[in-house]
Short mmCIF file of C-alpha atoms and ligand atoms in Angstrom, two decimals:
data_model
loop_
_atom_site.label_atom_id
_atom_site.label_comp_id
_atom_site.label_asym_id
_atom_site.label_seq_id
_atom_site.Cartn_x
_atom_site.Cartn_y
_atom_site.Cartn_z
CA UNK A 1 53.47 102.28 25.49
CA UNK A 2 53.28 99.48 22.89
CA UNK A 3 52.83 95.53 23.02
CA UNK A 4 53.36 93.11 20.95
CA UNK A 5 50.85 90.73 20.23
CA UNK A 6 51.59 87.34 18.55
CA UNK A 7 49.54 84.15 18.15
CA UNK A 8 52.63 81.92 17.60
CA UNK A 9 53.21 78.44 15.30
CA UNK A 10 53.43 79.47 11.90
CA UNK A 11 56.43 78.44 9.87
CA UNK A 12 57.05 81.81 8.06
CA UNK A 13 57.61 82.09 3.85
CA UNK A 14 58.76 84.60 1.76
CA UNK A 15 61.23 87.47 1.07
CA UNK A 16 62.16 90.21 3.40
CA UNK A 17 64.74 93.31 2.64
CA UNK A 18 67.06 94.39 4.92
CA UNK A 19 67.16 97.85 5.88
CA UNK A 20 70.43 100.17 6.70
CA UNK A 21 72.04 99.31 9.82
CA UNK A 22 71.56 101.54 12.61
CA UNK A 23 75.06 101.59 14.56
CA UNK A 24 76.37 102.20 11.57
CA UNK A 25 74.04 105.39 10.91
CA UNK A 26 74.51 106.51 14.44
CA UNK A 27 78.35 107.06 13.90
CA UNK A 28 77.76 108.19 10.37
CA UNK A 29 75.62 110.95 11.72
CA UNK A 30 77.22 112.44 14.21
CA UNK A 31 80.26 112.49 11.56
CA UNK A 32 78.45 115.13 9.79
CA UNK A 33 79.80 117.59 12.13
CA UNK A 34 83.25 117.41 10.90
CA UNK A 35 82.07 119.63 8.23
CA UNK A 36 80.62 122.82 7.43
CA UNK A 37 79.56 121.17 4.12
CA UNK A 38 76.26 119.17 3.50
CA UNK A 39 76.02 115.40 3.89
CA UNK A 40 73.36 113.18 2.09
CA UNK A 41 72.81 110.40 3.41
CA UNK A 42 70.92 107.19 1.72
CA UNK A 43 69.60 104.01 3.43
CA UNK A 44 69.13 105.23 6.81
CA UNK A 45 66.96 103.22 9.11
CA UNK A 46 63.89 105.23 10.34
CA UNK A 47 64.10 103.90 13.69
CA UNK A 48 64.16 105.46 17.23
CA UNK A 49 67.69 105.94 18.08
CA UNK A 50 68.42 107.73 14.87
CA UNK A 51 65.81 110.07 15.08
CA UNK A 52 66.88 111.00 18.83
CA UNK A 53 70.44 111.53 16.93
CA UNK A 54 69.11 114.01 14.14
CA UNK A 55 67.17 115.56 17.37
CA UNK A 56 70.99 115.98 19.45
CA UNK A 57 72.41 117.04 15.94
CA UNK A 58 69.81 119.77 15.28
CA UNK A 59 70.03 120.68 19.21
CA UNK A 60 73.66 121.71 18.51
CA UNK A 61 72.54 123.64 15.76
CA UNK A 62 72.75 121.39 12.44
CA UNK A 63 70.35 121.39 9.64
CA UNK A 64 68.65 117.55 9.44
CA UNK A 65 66.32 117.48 6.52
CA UNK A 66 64.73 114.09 6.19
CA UNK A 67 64.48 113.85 2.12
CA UNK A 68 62.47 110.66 0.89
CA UNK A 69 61.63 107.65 2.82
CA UNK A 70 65.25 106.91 4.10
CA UNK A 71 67.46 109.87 3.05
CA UNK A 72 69.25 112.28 5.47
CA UNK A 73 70.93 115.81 4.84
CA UNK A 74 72.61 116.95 7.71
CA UNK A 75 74.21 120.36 7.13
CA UNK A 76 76.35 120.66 10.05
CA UNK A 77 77.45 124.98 9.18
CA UNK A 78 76.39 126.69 12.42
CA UNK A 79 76.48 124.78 15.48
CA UNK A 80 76.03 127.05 18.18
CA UNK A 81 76.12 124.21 21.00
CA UNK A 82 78.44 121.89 20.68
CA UNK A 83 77.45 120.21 23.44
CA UNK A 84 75.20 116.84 24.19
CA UNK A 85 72.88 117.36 26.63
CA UNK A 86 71.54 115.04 29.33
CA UNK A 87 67.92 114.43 28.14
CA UNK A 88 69.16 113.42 25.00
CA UNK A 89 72.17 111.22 26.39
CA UNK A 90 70.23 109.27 28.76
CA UNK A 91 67.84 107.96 26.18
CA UNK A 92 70.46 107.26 24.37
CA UNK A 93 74.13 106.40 25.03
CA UNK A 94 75.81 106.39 21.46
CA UNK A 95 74.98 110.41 22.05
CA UNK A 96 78.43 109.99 23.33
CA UNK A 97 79.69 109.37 19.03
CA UNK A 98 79.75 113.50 19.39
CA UNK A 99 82.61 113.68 21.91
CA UNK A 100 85.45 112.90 19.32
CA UNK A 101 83.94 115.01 16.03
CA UNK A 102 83.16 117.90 17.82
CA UNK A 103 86.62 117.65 19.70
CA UNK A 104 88.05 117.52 16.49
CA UNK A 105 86.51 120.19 14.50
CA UNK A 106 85.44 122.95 17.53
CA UNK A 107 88.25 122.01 20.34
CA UNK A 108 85.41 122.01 22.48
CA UNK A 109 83.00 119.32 23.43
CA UNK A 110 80.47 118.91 26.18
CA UNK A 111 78.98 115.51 26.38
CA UNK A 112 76.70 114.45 30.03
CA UNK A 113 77.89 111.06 31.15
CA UNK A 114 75.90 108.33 30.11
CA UNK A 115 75.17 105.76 33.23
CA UNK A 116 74.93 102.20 33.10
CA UNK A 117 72.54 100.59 30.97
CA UNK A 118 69.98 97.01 31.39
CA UNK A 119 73.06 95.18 29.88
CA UNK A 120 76.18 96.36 31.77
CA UNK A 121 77.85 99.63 33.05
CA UNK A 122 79.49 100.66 30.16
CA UNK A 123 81.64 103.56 30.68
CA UNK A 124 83.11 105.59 28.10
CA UNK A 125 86.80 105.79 29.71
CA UNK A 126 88.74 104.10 26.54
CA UNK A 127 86.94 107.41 24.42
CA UNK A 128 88.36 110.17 26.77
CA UNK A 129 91.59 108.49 27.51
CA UNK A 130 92.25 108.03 23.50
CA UNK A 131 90.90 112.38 23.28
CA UNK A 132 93.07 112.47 26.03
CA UNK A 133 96.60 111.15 24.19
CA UNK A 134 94.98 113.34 20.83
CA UNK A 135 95.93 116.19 23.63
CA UNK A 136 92.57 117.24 24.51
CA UNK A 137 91.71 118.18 28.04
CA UNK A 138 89.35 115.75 29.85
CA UNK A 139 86.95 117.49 33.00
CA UNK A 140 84.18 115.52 34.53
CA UNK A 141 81.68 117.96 36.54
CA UNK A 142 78.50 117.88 37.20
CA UNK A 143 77.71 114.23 35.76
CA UNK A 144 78.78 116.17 32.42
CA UNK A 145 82.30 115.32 30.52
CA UNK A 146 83.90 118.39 28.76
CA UNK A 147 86.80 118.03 26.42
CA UNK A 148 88.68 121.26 25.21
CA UNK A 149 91.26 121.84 22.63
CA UNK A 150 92.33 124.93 22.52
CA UNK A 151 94.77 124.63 20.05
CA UNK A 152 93.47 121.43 18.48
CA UNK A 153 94.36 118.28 18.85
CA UNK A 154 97.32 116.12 17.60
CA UNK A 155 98.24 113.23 16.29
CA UNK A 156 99.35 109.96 19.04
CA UNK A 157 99.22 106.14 18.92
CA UNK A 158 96.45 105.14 21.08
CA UNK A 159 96.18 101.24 22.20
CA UNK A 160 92.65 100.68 23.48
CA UNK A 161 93.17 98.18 26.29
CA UNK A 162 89.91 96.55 25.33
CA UNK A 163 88.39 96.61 21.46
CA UNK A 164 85.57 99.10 22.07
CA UNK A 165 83.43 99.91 19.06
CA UNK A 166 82.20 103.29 19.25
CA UNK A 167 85.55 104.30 21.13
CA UNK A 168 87.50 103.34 17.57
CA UNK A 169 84.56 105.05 16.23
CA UNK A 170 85.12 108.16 18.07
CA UNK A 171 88.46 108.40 18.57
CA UNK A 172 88.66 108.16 14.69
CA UNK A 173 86.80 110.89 13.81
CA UNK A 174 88.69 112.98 16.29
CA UNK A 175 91.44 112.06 14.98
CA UNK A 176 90.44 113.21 11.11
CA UNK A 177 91.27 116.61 11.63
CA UNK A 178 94.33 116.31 14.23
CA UNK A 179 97.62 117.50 13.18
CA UNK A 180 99.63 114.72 12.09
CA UNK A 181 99.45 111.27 12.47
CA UNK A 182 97.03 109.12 14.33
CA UNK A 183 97.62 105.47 14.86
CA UNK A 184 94.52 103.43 16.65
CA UNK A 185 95.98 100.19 17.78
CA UNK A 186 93.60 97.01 19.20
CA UNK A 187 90.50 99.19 17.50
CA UNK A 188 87.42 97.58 16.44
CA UNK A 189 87.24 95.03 13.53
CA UNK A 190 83.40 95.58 12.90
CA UNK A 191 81.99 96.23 9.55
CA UNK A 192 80.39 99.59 10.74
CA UNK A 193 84.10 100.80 11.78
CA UNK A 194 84.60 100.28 7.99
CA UNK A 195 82.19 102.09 7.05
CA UNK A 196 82.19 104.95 9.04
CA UNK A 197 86.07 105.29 7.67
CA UNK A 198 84.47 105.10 3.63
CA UNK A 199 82.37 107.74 4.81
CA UNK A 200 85.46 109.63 6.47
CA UNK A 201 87.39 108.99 3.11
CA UNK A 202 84.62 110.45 0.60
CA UNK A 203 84.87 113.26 3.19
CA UNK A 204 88.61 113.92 2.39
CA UNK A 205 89.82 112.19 5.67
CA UNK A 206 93.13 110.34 4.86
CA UNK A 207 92.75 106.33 6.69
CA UNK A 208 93.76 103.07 6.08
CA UNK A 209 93.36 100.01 7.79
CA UNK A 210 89.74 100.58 8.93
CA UNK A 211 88.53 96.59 9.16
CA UNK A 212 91.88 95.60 10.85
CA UNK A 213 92.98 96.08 14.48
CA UNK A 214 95.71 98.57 13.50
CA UNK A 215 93.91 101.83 11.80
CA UNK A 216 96.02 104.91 10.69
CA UNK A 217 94.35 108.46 10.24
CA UNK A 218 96.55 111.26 8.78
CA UNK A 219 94.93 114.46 9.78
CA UNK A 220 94.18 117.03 7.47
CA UNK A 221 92.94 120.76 7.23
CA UNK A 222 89.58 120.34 6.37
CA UNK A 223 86.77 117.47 5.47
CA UNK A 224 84.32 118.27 2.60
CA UNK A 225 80.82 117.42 1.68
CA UNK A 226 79.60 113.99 0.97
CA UNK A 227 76.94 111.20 -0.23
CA UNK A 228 76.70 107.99 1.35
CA UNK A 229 74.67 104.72 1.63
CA UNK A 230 74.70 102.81 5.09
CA UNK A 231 75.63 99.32 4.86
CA UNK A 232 72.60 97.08 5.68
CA UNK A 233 72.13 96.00 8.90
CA UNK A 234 73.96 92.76 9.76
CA UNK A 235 72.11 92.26 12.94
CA UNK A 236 68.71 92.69 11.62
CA UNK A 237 69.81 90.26 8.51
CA UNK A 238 71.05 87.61 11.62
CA UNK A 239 67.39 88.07 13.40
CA UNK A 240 65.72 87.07 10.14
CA UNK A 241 67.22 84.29 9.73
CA UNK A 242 67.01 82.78 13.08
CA UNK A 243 62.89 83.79 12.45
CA UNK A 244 63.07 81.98 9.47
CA UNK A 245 64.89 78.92 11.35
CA UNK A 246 63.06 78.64 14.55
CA UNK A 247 59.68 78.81 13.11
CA UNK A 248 60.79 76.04 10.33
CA UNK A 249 60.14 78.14 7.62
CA UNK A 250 61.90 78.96 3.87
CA UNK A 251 62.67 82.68 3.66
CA UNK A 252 64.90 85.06 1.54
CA UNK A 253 66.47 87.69 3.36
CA UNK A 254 67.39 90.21 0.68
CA UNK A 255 69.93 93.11 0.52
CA UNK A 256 71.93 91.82 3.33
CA UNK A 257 75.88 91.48 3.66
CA UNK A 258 76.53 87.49 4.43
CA UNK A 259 79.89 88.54 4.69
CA UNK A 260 79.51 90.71 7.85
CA UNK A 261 77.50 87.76 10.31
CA UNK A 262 79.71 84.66 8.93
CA UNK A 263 79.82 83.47 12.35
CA UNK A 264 76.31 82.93 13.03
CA UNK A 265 75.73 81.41 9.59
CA UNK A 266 78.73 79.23 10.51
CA UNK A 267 76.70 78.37 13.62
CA UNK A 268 73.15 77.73 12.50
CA UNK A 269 74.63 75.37 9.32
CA UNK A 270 76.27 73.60 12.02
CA UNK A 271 72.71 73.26 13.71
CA UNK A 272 71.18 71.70 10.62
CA UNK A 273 69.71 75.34 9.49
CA UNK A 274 70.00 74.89 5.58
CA UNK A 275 71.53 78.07 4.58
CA UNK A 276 72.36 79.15 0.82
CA UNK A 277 73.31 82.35 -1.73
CA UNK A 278 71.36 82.03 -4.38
CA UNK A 279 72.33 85.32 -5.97
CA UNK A 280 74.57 88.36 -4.06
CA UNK A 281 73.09 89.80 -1.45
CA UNK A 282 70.28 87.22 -1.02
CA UNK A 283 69.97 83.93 1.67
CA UNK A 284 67.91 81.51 1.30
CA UNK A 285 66.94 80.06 4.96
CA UNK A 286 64.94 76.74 5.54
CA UNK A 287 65.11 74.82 8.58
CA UNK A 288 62.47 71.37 8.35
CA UNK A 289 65.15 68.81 10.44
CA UNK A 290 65.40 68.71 13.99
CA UNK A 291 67.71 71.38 15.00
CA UNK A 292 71.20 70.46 17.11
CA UNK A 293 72.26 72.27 19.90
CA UNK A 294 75.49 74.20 19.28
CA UNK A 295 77.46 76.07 21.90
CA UNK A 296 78.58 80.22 20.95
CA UNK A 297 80.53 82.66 22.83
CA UNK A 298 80.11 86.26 21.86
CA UNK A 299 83.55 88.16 21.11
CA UNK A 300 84.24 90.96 19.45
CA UNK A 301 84.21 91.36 15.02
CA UNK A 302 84.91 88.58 13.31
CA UNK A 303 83.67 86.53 16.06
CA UNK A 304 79.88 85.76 17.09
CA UNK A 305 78.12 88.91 17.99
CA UNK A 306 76.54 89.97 21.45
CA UNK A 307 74.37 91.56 19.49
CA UNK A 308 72.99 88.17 17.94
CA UNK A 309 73.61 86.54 21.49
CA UNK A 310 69.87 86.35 22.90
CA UNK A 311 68.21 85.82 19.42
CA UNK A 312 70.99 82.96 19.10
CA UNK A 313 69.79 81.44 22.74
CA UNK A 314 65.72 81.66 21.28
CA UNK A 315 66.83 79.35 18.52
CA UNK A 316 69.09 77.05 21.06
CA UNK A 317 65.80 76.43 23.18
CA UNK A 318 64.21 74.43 19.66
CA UNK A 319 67.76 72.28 19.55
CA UNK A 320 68.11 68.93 20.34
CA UNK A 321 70.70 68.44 23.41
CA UNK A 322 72.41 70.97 25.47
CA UNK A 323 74.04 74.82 24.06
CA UNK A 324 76.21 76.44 26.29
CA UNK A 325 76.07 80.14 25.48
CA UNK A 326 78.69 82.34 26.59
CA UNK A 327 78.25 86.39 27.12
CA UNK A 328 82.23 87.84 27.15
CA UNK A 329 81.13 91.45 26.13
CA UNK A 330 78.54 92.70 28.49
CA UNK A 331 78.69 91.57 32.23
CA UNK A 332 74.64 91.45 32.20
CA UNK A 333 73.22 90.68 28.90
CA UNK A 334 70.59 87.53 29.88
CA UNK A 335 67.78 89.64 31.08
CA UNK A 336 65.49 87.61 28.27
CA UNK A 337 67.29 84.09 29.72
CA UNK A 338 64.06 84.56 32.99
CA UNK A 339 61.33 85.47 29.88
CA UNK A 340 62.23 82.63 27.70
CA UNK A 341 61.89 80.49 31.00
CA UNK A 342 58.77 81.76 31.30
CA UNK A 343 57.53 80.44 27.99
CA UNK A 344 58.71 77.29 28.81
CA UNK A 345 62.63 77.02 27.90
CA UNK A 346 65.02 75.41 30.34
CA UNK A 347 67.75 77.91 31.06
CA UNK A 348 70.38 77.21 33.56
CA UNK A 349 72.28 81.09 34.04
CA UNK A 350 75.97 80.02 35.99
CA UNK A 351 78.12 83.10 35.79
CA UNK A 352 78.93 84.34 32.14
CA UNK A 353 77.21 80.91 30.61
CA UNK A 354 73.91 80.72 30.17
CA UNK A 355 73.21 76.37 29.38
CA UNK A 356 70.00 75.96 27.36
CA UNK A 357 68.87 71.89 27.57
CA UNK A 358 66.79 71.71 24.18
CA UNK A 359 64.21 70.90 22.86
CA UNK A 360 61.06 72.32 25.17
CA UNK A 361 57.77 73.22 23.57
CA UNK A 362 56.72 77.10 24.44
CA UNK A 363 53.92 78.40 25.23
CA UNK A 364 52.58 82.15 24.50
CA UNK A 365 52.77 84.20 27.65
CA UNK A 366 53.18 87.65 28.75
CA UNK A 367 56.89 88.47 28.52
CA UNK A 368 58.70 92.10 29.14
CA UNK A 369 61.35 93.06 27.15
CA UNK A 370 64.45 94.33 29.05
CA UNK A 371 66.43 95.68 26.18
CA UNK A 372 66.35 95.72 21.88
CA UNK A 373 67.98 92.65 21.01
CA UNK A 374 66.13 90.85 24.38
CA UNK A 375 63.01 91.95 22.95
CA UNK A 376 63.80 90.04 19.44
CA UNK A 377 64.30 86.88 21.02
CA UNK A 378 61.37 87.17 22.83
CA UNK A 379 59.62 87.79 19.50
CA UNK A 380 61.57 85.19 18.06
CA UNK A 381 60.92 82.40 20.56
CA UNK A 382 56.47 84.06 20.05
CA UNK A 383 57.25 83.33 16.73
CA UNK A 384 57.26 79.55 17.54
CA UNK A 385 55.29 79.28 20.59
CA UNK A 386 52.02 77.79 21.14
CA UNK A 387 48.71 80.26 21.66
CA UNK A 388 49.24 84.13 22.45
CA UNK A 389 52.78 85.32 23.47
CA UNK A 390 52.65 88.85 24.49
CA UNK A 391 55.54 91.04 24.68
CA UNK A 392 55.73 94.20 26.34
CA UNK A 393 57.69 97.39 25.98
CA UNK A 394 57.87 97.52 22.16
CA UNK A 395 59.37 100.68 23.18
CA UNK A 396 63.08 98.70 22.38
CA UNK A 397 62.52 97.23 19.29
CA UNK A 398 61.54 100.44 18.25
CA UNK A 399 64.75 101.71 18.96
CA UNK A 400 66.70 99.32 16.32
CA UNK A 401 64.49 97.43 13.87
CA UNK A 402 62.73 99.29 11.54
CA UNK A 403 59.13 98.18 10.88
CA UNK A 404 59.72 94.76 12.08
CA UNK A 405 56.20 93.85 12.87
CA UNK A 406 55.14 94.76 9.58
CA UNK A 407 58.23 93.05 8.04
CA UNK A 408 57.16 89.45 9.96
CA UNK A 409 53.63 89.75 9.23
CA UNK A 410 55.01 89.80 5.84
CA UNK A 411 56.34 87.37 5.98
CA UNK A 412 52.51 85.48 7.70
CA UNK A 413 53.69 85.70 11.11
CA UNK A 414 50.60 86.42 13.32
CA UNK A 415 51.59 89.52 14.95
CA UNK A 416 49.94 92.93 15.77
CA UNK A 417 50.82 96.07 18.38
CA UNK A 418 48.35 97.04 20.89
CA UNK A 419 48.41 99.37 23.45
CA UNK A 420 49.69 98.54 27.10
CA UNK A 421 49.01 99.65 30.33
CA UNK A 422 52.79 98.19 31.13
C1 EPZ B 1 78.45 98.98 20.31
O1 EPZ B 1 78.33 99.49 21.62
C2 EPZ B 1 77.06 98.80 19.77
N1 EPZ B 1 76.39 100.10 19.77
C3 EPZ B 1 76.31 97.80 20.63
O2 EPZ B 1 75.05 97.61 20.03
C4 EPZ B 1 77.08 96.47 20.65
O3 EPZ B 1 76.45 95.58 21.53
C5 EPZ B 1 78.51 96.72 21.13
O4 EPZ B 1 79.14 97.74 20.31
C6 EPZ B 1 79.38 95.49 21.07
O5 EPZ B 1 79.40 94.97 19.78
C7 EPZ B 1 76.61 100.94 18.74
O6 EPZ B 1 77.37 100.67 17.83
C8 EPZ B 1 75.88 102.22 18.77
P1 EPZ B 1 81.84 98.63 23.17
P2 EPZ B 1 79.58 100.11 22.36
O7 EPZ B 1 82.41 99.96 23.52
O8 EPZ B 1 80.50 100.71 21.38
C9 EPZ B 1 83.53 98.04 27.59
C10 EPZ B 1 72.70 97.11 20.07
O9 EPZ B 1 71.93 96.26 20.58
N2 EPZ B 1 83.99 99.45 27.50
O10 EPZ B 1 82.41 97.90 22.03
O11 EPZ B 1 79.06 100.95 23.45
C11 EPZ B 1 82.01 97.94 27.58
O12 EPZ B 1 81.45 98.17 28.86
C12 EPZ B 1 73.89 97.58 20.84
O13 EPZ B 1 72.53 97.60 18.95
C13 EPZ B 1 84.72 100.00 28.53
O14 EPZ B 1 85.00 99.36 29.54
O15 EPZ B 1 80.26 98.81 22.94
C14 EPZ B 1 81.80 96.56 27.05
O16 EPZ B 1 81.93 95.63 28.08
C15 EPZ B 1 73.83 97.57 22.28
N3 EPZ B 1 85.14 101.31 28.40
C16 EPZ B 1 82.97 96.38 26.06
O17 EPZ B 1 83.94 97.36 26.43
C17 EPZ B 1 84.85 102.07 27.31
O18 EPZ B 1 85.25 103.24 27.26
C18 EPZ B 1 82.63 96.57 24.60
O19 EPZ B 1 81.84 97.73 24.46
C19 EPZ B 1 84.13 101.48 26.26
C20 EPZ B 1 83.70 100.17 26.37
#
């Protein structure tokens, strides 16, 4: 197991590029099985969870060559198990993106149950009841969920009673190759939705609406082969720039989408983070005033993303005054709120808020990360610490950020990885 090392208070400088986004690649993927066709696909983050998804993809019996440094061909021809097995699943819950293709294109899925995870329970109900109204048969045995279709599965309007991400993810591609028409109402607003439906599209799927809460999928006979490139990775992009803020530094962050994390570039502006576009694709971050406190609440596409939430919170402890941070996705997502204390931040957890009194000074100290975006913000608030902040289980980055260490030193953070004992 890995640790990351980091001898903290340099302001960081220069230019880092974005790589592909990784839940947007995990969905992408496992739509490759809607087709006995190949499917190239471009800008794919070499990170952990997508490898363990090529692994569950060639498990079932697809081709995954890995062609240049981030290309992917998945040819998805002969898939002899269409079934996700538990090994795979429990290291990784989007395993469960395979429920609604394979539903779709087999009638038969198998998926094992994913259990809770370090930031909430997060069932997959709203996926099986939406398979369910498509007219597929839903059996839970064994800690395993099975969905069969003999006679494929149709067209319905399903309203998610919560948004749900991958389950608008899922349920769409299920609902590609239904009979008729599908209608997904309250779906998921978030850019990788959108993507996954171009993807769908060059495919031969038949959608519209994909970025609204109201998507319509007209099933057809049969999806094709297709090229793609993943859209970059808003959440990395959003993690970069709260580096570049919290350590007072002046840093590009190229190839990114601005469009796709307005709300936390809405937020740090507000907190005297200069923020600009100097060409397409590019920011330019720099951050030399104090810093004021601004209160968030995560909520669901457009609005500021849990996925930003405890990177956001690293940044709040460097703000003058008092940020109330609200969590309204996931019931337990301040597992870092204890670490950052331990370096030194003043974090007051009451219920759902989590109220950061700002400024405190940090100091390095051995932190473990409890999840991926935890472990950024405990990188983030090493970053900007005083002496040697060490954090532990790497393992999570490593899941979602592609080469970040290398990326920050880069940029002249002082950070290496080291073996642990943890
Ligand atoms: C996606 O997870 C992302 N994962 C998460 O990214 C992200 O935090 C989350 O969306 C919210 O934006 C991928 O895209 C692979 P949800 P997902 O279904 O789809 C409840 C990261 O760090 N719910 O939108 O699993 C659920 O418990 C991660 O990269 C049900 O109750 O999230 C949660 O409270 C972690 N029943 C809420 O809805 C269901 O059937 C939203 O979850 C499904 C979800």
């Amino acid at each position: 197991m890995d640790k990351f090392v980091i001898d903290g208070g340099l302001a960081l400088k220069g230019q880092v590029a974005i790589s592909g986004a990784k839940n947007s690649a995990l969905p992408v993927l496992a739509a490759c099985l809607l087709t006995d066709e190949p499917v190239v696909l471009h800008r794919i983050p070499r990170v952990v969870d997508i490898r363990t998804m090529q692994k569950l993809l060639a498990y079932m019996g697809a081709a995954v060559t890995e062609e240049g440094t981030n290309t992917v061909r998945v040819h998805a021809a002969n898939i002899s198990r269409p079934e996700a097995p538990y090994e795979i699943v429990k290291t990784m819950r989007a395993s469960s993106l395979v429920l609604g293709p394979l539903a779709g294109r087999f009638g038969s899925a198998k998926v094992s149950m994913p259990g809770g995870c370090a930031i909430g329970a997060r069932p997959i109900n709203l996926h099986t009841a939406g398979l369910e109204q498509l007219g597929a048969r839903i059996l839970q045995s064994h800690g395993d969920i099975e969905a069969s279709a003999p006679d494929g599965l149709r067209g319905a309007t399903v309203h998610f009673d919560r948004i749900t991400v991958t389950g608008t993810e899922d349920l769409m591609m299920a609902a590609v190759l239904a009979r008729g028409e599908t209608i997904v109402e309250n779906a998921a607003r978030e850019p990788e939705v959108v993507d996954l439906a171009n993807l769908l599209t060059k495919m031969g799927a038949r959608i519209t609406g994909a970025g609204t809460s109201s998507i319509h999928i007209q099933g057809v006979e049969k999806l094709h082969g297709a090229e793609h490139e993943i859209i970059p990775d808003r959440i990395e992009a959003g993690t970069f720039v709260i580096a570049a803020a919290i350590t007072r530094g002046d840093v590009l962050v190229t190839g990114c989408e601005p469009e796709h994390f307005q709300s936390l570039i809405v937020k740090l502006r507000q907190a005297g983070v200069e923020i600009t576009e100097p060409e397409k694709s590019v920011l330019r971050v720099r951050a030399g005033a104090a810093l004021r406190s601004i209160d968030a609440t995560t909520e669901e596409h457009p609005g500021f993303a849990t996925d930003l939430q405890a990177q956001y919170m690293a940044l709040m402890t460097q703000a003058e005054g008092i940020a109330i941070v609200t969590e309204r996705i996931f019931e337990n997502r301040f597992m870092h709120a204890p670490e950052l204390a331990r370096m030194g931040a003043s974090i007051r957890i009451e219920g759902r808020q989590a109220i950061v009194a700002g400024p405190r000074r940090l100091s390095g100290a051995h932190v473990m990360a409890s999840d991926l975006r935890a472990s950024a913000s405990l990188v983030l608030a090493g970053l900007v610490a005083s002496g040697e902040t060490i954090v532990d289980r790497v393992y999570h980055m490593d899941r979602g950020y592609e080469r970040m260490q290398e990326k920050l030193a880069g940029l002249g953070a002082r950070i290496r990885r080291e073996k642990s004992n943890a």
